[in-house]
Amino acid sequence: MARPAAAGSHGRTVGPSFETVYQVPPGDVEIRFRPLGPLDRGGLPVVIEIRSTWFAARAADRQERVDALHAGIRAATGLVDFGVHVSLPVAAWSRGE
């Protein structure tokens, strides 16, 4: 089930939501956009940072996972010059529910 094109999507149809595809509860995915800051370094115009909880299975194939994410993002958005960074810290999280 495709969602209608979002504002700024140049008329492209947007596919199912991330939450629907990966079956994560609303609020478990946070997307932020910010301009390049004075302490940021590097030549890429877009860097996507993904933080997820560490699990042995995720850590074992993290390079394959980040390569697949990069390919999927490129296919979905048309971006070419960008990077994907995945961080898998041991962490705890609560939304208070």
mmCIF file of N, CA and C in Angstrom:
data_model
loop_
_atom_site.group_PDB
_atom_site.id
_atom_site.type_symbol
_atom_site.label_atom_id
_atom_site.label_comp_id
_atom_site.label_asym_id
_atom_site.label_seq_id
_atom_site.Cartn_x
_atom_site.Cartn_y
_atom_site.Cartn_z
ATOM 1 N N MET A 1 0.843 -1.167 0.000
ATOM 2 C CA MET A 1 0.000 0.000 0.000
ATOM 3 C C MET A 1 0.890 1.232 0.000
ATOM 4 N N ALA A 2 0.844 2.012 -1.037
ATOM 5 C CA ALA A 2 1.676 3.205 -1.153
ATOM 6 C C ALA A 2 0.969 4.402 -0.543
ATOM 7 N N ARG A 3 1.737 5.249 0.099
ATOM 8 C CA ARG A 3 1.194 6.489 0.641
ATOM 9 C C ARG A 3 1.251 7.551 -0.433
ATOM 10 N N PRO A 4 0.407 8.601 -0.346
ATOM 11 C CA PRO A 4 0.471 9.687 -1.325
ATOM 12 C C PRO A 4 1.818 10.395 -1.262
ATOM 13 N N ALA A 5 2.159 11.034 -2.342
ATOM 14 C CA ALA A 5 3.424 11.761 -2.402
ATOM 15 C C ALA A 5 3.453 12.835 -1.327
ATOM 16 N N ALA A 6 4.571 12.938 -0.647
ATOM 17 C CA ALA A 6 4.735 13.929 0.414
ATOM 18 C C ALA A 6 5.170 15.257 -0.177
ATOM 19 N N ALA A 7 4.939 16.319 0.571
ATOM 20 C CA ALA A 7 5.388 17.640 0.136
ATOM 21 C C ALA A 7 6.886 17.608 -0.097
ATOM 22 N N GLY A 8 7.321 18.137 -1.188
ATOM 23 C CA GLY A 8 8.755 18.167 -1.484
ATOM 24 C C GLY A 8 9.271 16.877 -2.098
ATOM 25 N N SER A 9 8.381 15.918 -2.382
ATOM 26 C CA SER A 9 8.850 14.646 -2.932
ATOM 27 C C SER A 9 8.873 14.669 -4.457
ATOM 28 N N HIS A 10 8.586 15.814 -5.047
ATOM 29 C CA HIS A 10 8.624 15.990 -6.496
ATOM 30 C C HIS A 10 7.675 15.030 -7.197
ATOM 31 N N GLY A 11 6.504 14.769 -6.549
ATOM 32 C CA GLY A 11 5.488 13.951 -7.182
ATOM 33 C C GLY A 11 5.710 12.462 -7.101
ATOM 34 N N ARG A 12 6.813 12.016 -6.494
ATOM 35 C CA ARG A 12 7.062 10.586 -6.392
ATOM 36 C C ARG A 12 6.138 9.977 -5.344
ATOM 37 N N THR A 13 5.693 8.765 -5.579
ATOM 38 C CA THR A 13 4.876 8.062 -4.603
ATOM 39 C C THR A 13 5.795 7.521 -3.521
ATOM 40 N N VAL A 14 5.373 7.703 -2.298
ATOM 41 C CA VAL A 14 6.159 7.229 -1.164
ATOM 42 C C VAL A 14 5.598 5.880 -0.772
ATOM 43 N N GLY A 15 6.474 4.904 -0.548
ATOM 44 C CA GLY A 15 6.047 3.546 -0.197
ATOM 45 C C GLY A 15 5.519 3.456 1.216
ATOM 46 N N PRO A 16 5.317 2.237 1.695
ATOM 47 C CA PRO A 16 4.809 2.060 3.048
ATOM 48 C C PRO A 16 5.760 2.663 4.070
ATOM 49 N N SER A 17 5.217 3.044 5.195
ATOM 50 C CA SER A 17 6.043 3.683 6.216
ATOM 51 C C SER A 17 7.071 2.704 6.768
ATOM 52 N N PHE A 18 8.160 3.250 7.296
ATOM 53 C CA PHE A 18 9.209 2.447 7.924
ATOM 54 C C PHE A 18 8.616 1.567 9.010
ATOM 55 N N GLU A 19 7.706 2.165 9.823
ATOM 56 C CA GLU A 19 7.103 1.425 10.918
ATOM 57 C C GLU A 19 6.328 0.218 10.414
ATOM 58 N N THR A 20 5.645 0.363 9.275
ATOM 59 C CA THR A 20 4.874 -0.743 8.711
ATOM 60 C C THR A 20 5.794 -1.832 8.186
ATOM 61 N N VAL A 21 6.822 -1.459 7.460
ATOM 62 C CA VAL A 21 7.728 -2.431 6.855
ATOM 63 C C VAL A 21 8.508 -3.203 7.913
ATOM 64 N N TYR A 22 9.025 -2.500 8.915
ATOM 65 C CA TYR A 22 9.887 -3.145 9.898
ATOM 66 C C TYR A 22 9.177 -3.460 11.207
ATOM 67 N N GLN A 23 7.871 -3.176 11.290
ATOM 68 C CA GLN A 23 7.042 -3.496 12.442
ATOM 69 C C GLN A 23 7.635 -2.963 13.752
ATOM 70 N N VAL A 24 7.983 -1.697 13.750
ATOM 71 C CA VAL A 24 8.443 -1.033 14.972
ATOM 72 C C VAL A 24 7.342 -0.089 15.432
ATOM 73 N N PRO A 25 7.192 0.061 16.744
ATOM 74 C CA PRO A 25 6.145 0.944 17.244
ATOM 75 C C PRO A 25 6.420 2.399 16.877
ATOM 76 N N PRO A 26 5.372 3.188 16.676
ATOM 77 C CA PRO A 26 5.566 4.618 16.430
ATOM 78 C C PRO A 26 6.392 5.237 17.561
ATOM 79 N N GLY A 27 7.321 6.089 17.205
ATOM 80 C CA GLY A 27 8.187 6.716 18.198
ATOM 81 C C GLY A 27 9.530 6.034 18.338
ATOM 82 N N ASP A 28 9.674 4.807 17.807
ATOM 83 C CA ASP A 28 10.951 4.103 17.902
ATOM 84 C C ASP A 28 11.908 4.515 16.797
ATOM 85 N N VAL A 29 11.425 5.243 15.818
ATOM 86 C CA VAL A 29 12.269 5.745 14.740
ATOM 87 C C VAL A 29 12.212 7.261 14.804
ATOM 88 N N GLU A 30 13.372 7.880 14.862
ATOM 89 C CA GLU A 30 13.436 9.340 14.925
ATOM 90 C C GLU A 30 14.294 9.829 13.775
ATOM 91 N N ILE A 31 13.780 10.764 13.032
ATOM 92 C CA ILE A 31 14.507 11.317 11.895
ATOM 93 C C ILE A 31 14.712 12.799 12.162
ATOM 94 N N ARG A 32 15.969 13.243 12.076
ATOM 95 C CA ARG A 32 16.299 14.653 12.287
ATOM 96 C C ARG A 32 17.070 15.173 11.081
ATOM 97 N N PHE A 33 16.811 16.406 10.753
ATOM 98 C CA PHE A 33 17.544 17.076 9.690
ATOM 99 C C PHE A 33 18.219 18.283 10.309
ATOM 100 N N ARG A 34 19.500 18.461 10.029
ATOM 101 C CA ARG A 34 20.212 19.618 10.557
ATOM 102 C C ARG A 34 21.270 20.051 9.561
ATOM 103 N N PRO A 35 21.583 21.324 9.561
ATOM 104 C CA PRO A 35 22.635 21.815 8.656
ATOM 105 C C PRO A 35 24.005 21.392 9.163
ATOM 106 N N LEU A 36 24.965 21.425 8.275
ATOM 107 C CA LEU A 36 26.350 21.154 8.631
ATOM 108 C C LEU A 36 26.790 22.155 9.686
ATOM 109 N N GLY A 37 27.340 21.654 10.778
ATOM 110 C CA GLY A 37 27.766 22.529 11.869
ATOM 111 C C GLY A 37 29.240 22.873 11.782
ATOM 112 N N PRO A 38 29.697 23.824 12.594
ATOM 113 C CA PRO A 38 31.090 24.261 12.538
ATOM 114 C C PRO A 38 32.080 23.175 12.961
ATOM 115 N N LEU A 39 31.643 22.180 13.707
ATOM 116 C CA LEU A 39 32.540 21.104 14.142
ATOM 117 C C LEU A 39 32.450 19.868 13.251
ATOM 118 N N ASP A 40 31.534 19.861 12.292
ATOM 119 C CA ASP A 40 31.416 18.741 11.366
ATOM 120 C C ASP A 40 32.545 18.789 10.344
ATOM 121 N N ARG A 41 33.084 17.634 10.016
ATOM 122 C CA ARG A 41 34.164 17.540 9.029
ATOM 123 C C ARG A 41 33.831 16.469 8.005
ATOM 124 N N GLY A 42 34.302 16.633 6.822
ATOM 125 C CA GLY A 42 34.068 15.667 5.766
ATOM 126 C C GLY A 42 33.494 16.352 4.549
ATOM 127 N N GLY A 43 33.547 15.676 3.433
ATOM 128 C CA GLY A 43 33.106 16.287 2.200
ATOM 129 C C GLY A 43 31.750 15.846 1.701
ATOM 130 N N LEU A 44 31.064 14.957 2.441
ATOM 131 C CA LEU A 44 29.777 14.468 1.964
ATOM 132 C C LEU A 44 28.657 15.464 2.264
ATOM 133 N N PRO A 45 27.783 15.722 1.296
ATOM 134 C CA PRO A 45 26.677 16.644 1.551
ATOM 135 C C PRO A 45 25.597 16.039 2.451
ATOM 136 N N VAL A 46 25.501 14.702 2.487
ATOM 137 C CA VAL A 46 24.495 14.025 3.309
ATOM 138 C C VAL A 46 25.157 12.865 4.047
ATOM 139 N N VAL A 47 24.956 12.835 5.354
ATOM 140 C CA VAL A 47 25.401 11.709 6.169
ATOM 141 C C VAL A 47 24.194 11.241 6.973
ATOM 142 N N ILE A 48 23.888 9.974 6.880
ATOM 143 C CA ILE A 48 22.772 9.392 7.613
ATOM 144 C C ILE A 48 23.357 8.595 8.761
ATOM 145 N N GLU A 49 23.006 8.986 9.973
ATOM 146 C CA GLU A 49 23.494 8.298 11.163
ATOM 147 C C GLU A 49 22.362 7.454 11.729
ATOM 148 N N ILE A 50 22.631 6.176 11.940
ATOM 149 C CA ILE A 50 21.636 5.265 12.481
ATOM 150 C C ILE A 50 22.180 4.704 13.782
ATOM 151 N N ARG A 51 21.394 4.864 14.832
ATOM 152 C CA ARG A 51 21.765 4.318 16.132
ATOM 153 C C ARG A 51 20.761 3.243 16.490
ATOM 154 N N SER A 52 21.259 2.087 16.823
ATOM 155 C CA SER A 52 20.391 0.975 17.174
ATOM 156 C C SER A 52 21.023 0.223 18.336
ATOM 157 N N THR A 53 20.235 -0.532 19.048
ATOM 158 C CA THR A 53 20.746 -1.302 20.180
ATOM 159 C C THR A 53 21.611 -2.446 19.685
ATOM 160 N N TRP A 54 22.662 -2.737 20.415
ATOM 161 C CA TRP A 54 23.573 -3.820 20.068
ATOM 162 C C TRP A 54 22.921 -5.168 20.325
ATOM 163 N N PHE A 55 22.995 -6.029 19.338
ATOM 164 C CA PHE A 55 22.658 -7.444 19.464
ATOM 165 C C PHE A 55 23.764 -8.190 18.736
ATOM 166 N N ALA A 56 24.114 -9.364 19.196
ATOM 167 C CA ALA A 56 25.208 -10.126 18.577
ATOM 168 C C ALA A 56 24.978 -10.319 17.079
ATOM 169 N N ALA A 57 23.747 -10.631 16.688
ATOM 170 C CA ALA A 57 23.457 -10.863 15.263
ATOM 171 C C ALA A 57 23.676 -9.599 14.442
ATOM 172 N N ARG A 58 23.301 -8.430 14.987
ATOM 173 C CA ARG A 58 23.500 -7.165 14.274
ATOM 174 C C ARG A 58 24.986 -6.840 14.176
ATOM 175 N N ALA A 59 25.720 -7.095 15.251
ATOM 176 C CA ALA A 59 27.146 -6.784 15.255
ATOM 177 C C ALA A 59 27.915 -7.690 14.295
ATOM 178 N N ALA A 60 27.496 -8.934 14.193
ATOM 179 C CA ALA A 60 28.215 -9.905 13.364
ATOM 180 C C ALA A 60 28.188 -9.543 11.884
ATOM 181 N N ASP A 61 27.088 -8.933 11.423
ATOM 182 C CA ASP A 61 26.996 -8.612 9.995
ATOM 183 C C ASP A 61 26.745 -7.124 9.758
ATOM 184 N N ARG A 62 27.321 -6.288 10.620
ATOM 185 C CA ARG A 62 27.033 -4.854 10.527
ATOM 186 C C ARG A 62 27.475 -4.227 9.212
ATOM 187 N N GLN A 63 28.586 -4.674 8.623
ATOM 188 C CA GLN A 63 29.004 -4.094 7.345
ATOM 189 C C GLN A 63 28.021 -4.442 6.240
ATOM 190 N N GLU A 64 27.555 -5.688 6.214
ATOM 191 C CA GLU A 64 26.560 -6.072 5.218
ATOM 192 C C GLU A 64 25.271 -5.273 5.426
ATOM 193 N N ARG A 65 24.898 -5.044 6.694
ATOM 194 C CA ARG A 65 23.692 -4.282 6.988
ATOM 195 C C ARG A 65 23.814 -2.842 6.496
ATOM 196 N N VAL A 66 24.952 -2.200 6.768
ATOM 197 C CA VAL A 66 25.104 -0.803 6.364
ATOM 198 C C VAL A 66 25.217 -0.692 4.840
ATOM 199 N N ASP A 67 25.847 -1.664 4.201
ATOM 200 C CA ASP A 67 25.902 -1.660 2.737
ATOM 201 C C ASP A 67 24.499 -1.823 2.138
ATOM 202 N N ALA A 68 23.674 -2.689 2.730
ATOM 203 C CA ALA A 68 22.306 -2.883 2.251
ATOM 204 C C ALA A 68 21.470 -1.623 2.490
ATOM 205 N N LEU A 69 21.657 -0.974 3.639
ATOM 206 C CA LEU A 69 20.958 0.286 3.911
ATOM 207 C C LEU A 69 21.333 1.343 2.878
ATOM 208 N N HIS A 70 22.638 1.457 2.594
ATOM 209 C CA HIS A 70 23.109 2.435 1.612
ATOM 210 C C HIS A 70 22.460 2.177 0.255
ATOM 211 N N ALA A 71 22.461 0.921 -0.167
ATOM 212 C CA ALA A 71 21.878 0.576 -1.468
ATOM 213 C C ALA A 71 20.376 0.872 -1.487
ATOM 214 N N GLY A 72 19.683 0.547 -0.408
ATOM 215 C CA GLY A 72 18.247 0.793 -0.344
ATOM 216 C C GLY A 72 17.906 2.274 -0.342
ATOM 217 N N ILE A 73 18.679 3.042 0.395
ATOM 218 C CA ILE A 73 18.454 4.493 0.442
ATOM 219 C C ILE A 73 18.738 5.113 -0.916
ATOM 220 N N ARG A 74 19.803 4.658 -1.561
ATOM 221 C CA ARG A 74 20.128 5.165 -2.903
ATOM 222 C C ARG A 74 18.995 4.850 -3.885
ATOM 223 N N ALA A 75 18.496 3.623 -3.834
ATOM 224 C CA ALA A 75 17.417 3.225 -4.752
ATOM 225 C C ALA A 75 16.135 4.007 -4.475
ATOM 226 N N ALA A 76 15.841 4.253 -3.209
ATOM 227 C CA ALA A 76 14.590 4.922 -2.841
ATOM 228 C C ALA A 76 14.618 6.429 -3.052
ATOM 229 N N THR A 77 15.816 7.036 -2.930
ATOM 230 C CA THR A 77 15.889 8.498 -2.952
ATOM 231 C C THR A 77 16.589 9.071 -4.170
ATOM 232 N N GLY A 78 17.427 8.283 -4.818
ATOM 233 C CA GLY A 78 18.217 8.805 -5.924
ATOM 234 C C GLY A 78 19.485 9.514 -5.470
ATOM 235 N N LEU A 79 19.727 9.556 -4.148
ATOM 236 C CA LEU A 79 20.969 10.166 -3.654
ATOM 237 C C LEU A 79 22.166 9.401 -4.197
ATOM 238 N N VAL A 80 23.259 10.108 -4.445
ATOM 239 C CA VAL A 80 24.474 9.468 -4.943
ATOM 240 C C VAL A 80 25.643 9.709 -3.984
ATOM 241 N N ASP A 81 25.857 10.947 -3.620
ATOM 242 C CA ASP A 81 27.012 11.321 -2.804
ATOM 243 C C ASP A 81 26.598 11.434 -1.337
ATOM 244 N N PHE A 82 26.561 10.293 -0.633
ATOM 245 C CA PHE A 82 26.151 10.292 0.762
ATOM 246 C C PHE A 82 26.785 9.111 1.488
ATOM 247 N N GLY A 83 26.744 9.176 2.791
ATOM 248 C CA GLY A 83 27.292 8.100 3.604
ATOM 249 C C GLY A 83 26.276 7.651 4.638
ATOM 250 N N VAL A 84 26.433 6.414 5.093
ATOM 251 C CA VAL A 84 25.585 5.855 6.139
ATOM 252 C C VAL A 84 26.504 5.351 7.242
ATOM 253 N N HIS A 85 26.227 5.782 8.464
ATOM 254 C CA HIS A 85 26.995 5.355 9.631
ATOM 255 C C HIS A 85 26.043 4.651 10.585
ATOM 256 N N VAL A 86 26.364 3.419 10.957
ATOM 257 C CA VAL A 86 25.537 2.674 11.905
ATOM 258 C C VAL A 86 26.323 2.511 13.197
ATOM 259 N N SER A 87 25.690 2.890 14.287
ATOM 260 C CA SER A 87 26.287 2.739 15.613
ATOM 261 C C SER A 87 25.440 1.754 16.399
ATOM 262 N N LEU A 88 26.085 0.767 17.014
ATOM 263 C CA LEU A 88 25.374 -0.247 17.779
ATOM 264 C C LEU A 88 25.854 -0.245 19.234
ATOM 265 N N PRO A 89 25.520 0.778 19.992
ATOM 266 C CA PRO A 89 25.954 0.813 21.381
ATOM 267 C C PRO A 89 25.106 -0.112 22.261
ATOM 268 N N VAL A 90 25.694 -0.536 23.357
ATOM 269 C CA VAL A 90 24.914 -1.212 24.386
ATOM 270 C C VAL A 90 24.205 -0.099 25.125
ATOM 271 N N ALA A 91 22.892 -0.095 25.116
ATOM 272 C CA ALA A 91 22.154 1.039 25.641
ATOM 273 C C ALA A 91 20.826 0.579 26.241
ATOM 274 N N ALA A 92 20.172 1.505 26.897
ATOM 275 C CA ALA A 92 18.815 1.296 27.388
ATOM 276 C C ALA A 92 17.972 2.463 26.923
ATOM 277 N N TRP A 93 16.684 2.247 26.759
ATOM 278 C CA TRP A 93 15.807 3.285 26.231
ATOM 279 C C TRP A 93 14.438 3.111 26.835
ATOM 280 N N SER A 94 13.802 4.205 27.181
ATOM 281 C CA SER A 94 12.430 4.158 27.689
ATOM 282 C C SER A 94 11.665 5.343 27.119
ATOM 283 N N ARG A 95 10.429 5.078 26.743
ATOM 284 C CA ARG A 95 9.536 6.150 26.297
ATOM 285 C C ARG A 95 8.523 6.457 27.398
ATOM 286 N N GLY A 96 8.692 5.814 28.541
ATOM 287 C CA GLY A 96 7.807 6.085 29.654
ATOM 288 C C GLY A 96 6.461 5.383 29.571
ATOM 289 N N GLU A 97 6.348 4.391 28.721
ATOM 290 C CA GLU A 97 5.069 3.677 28.573
ATOM 291 C C GLU A 97 5.134 2.338 29.246
#
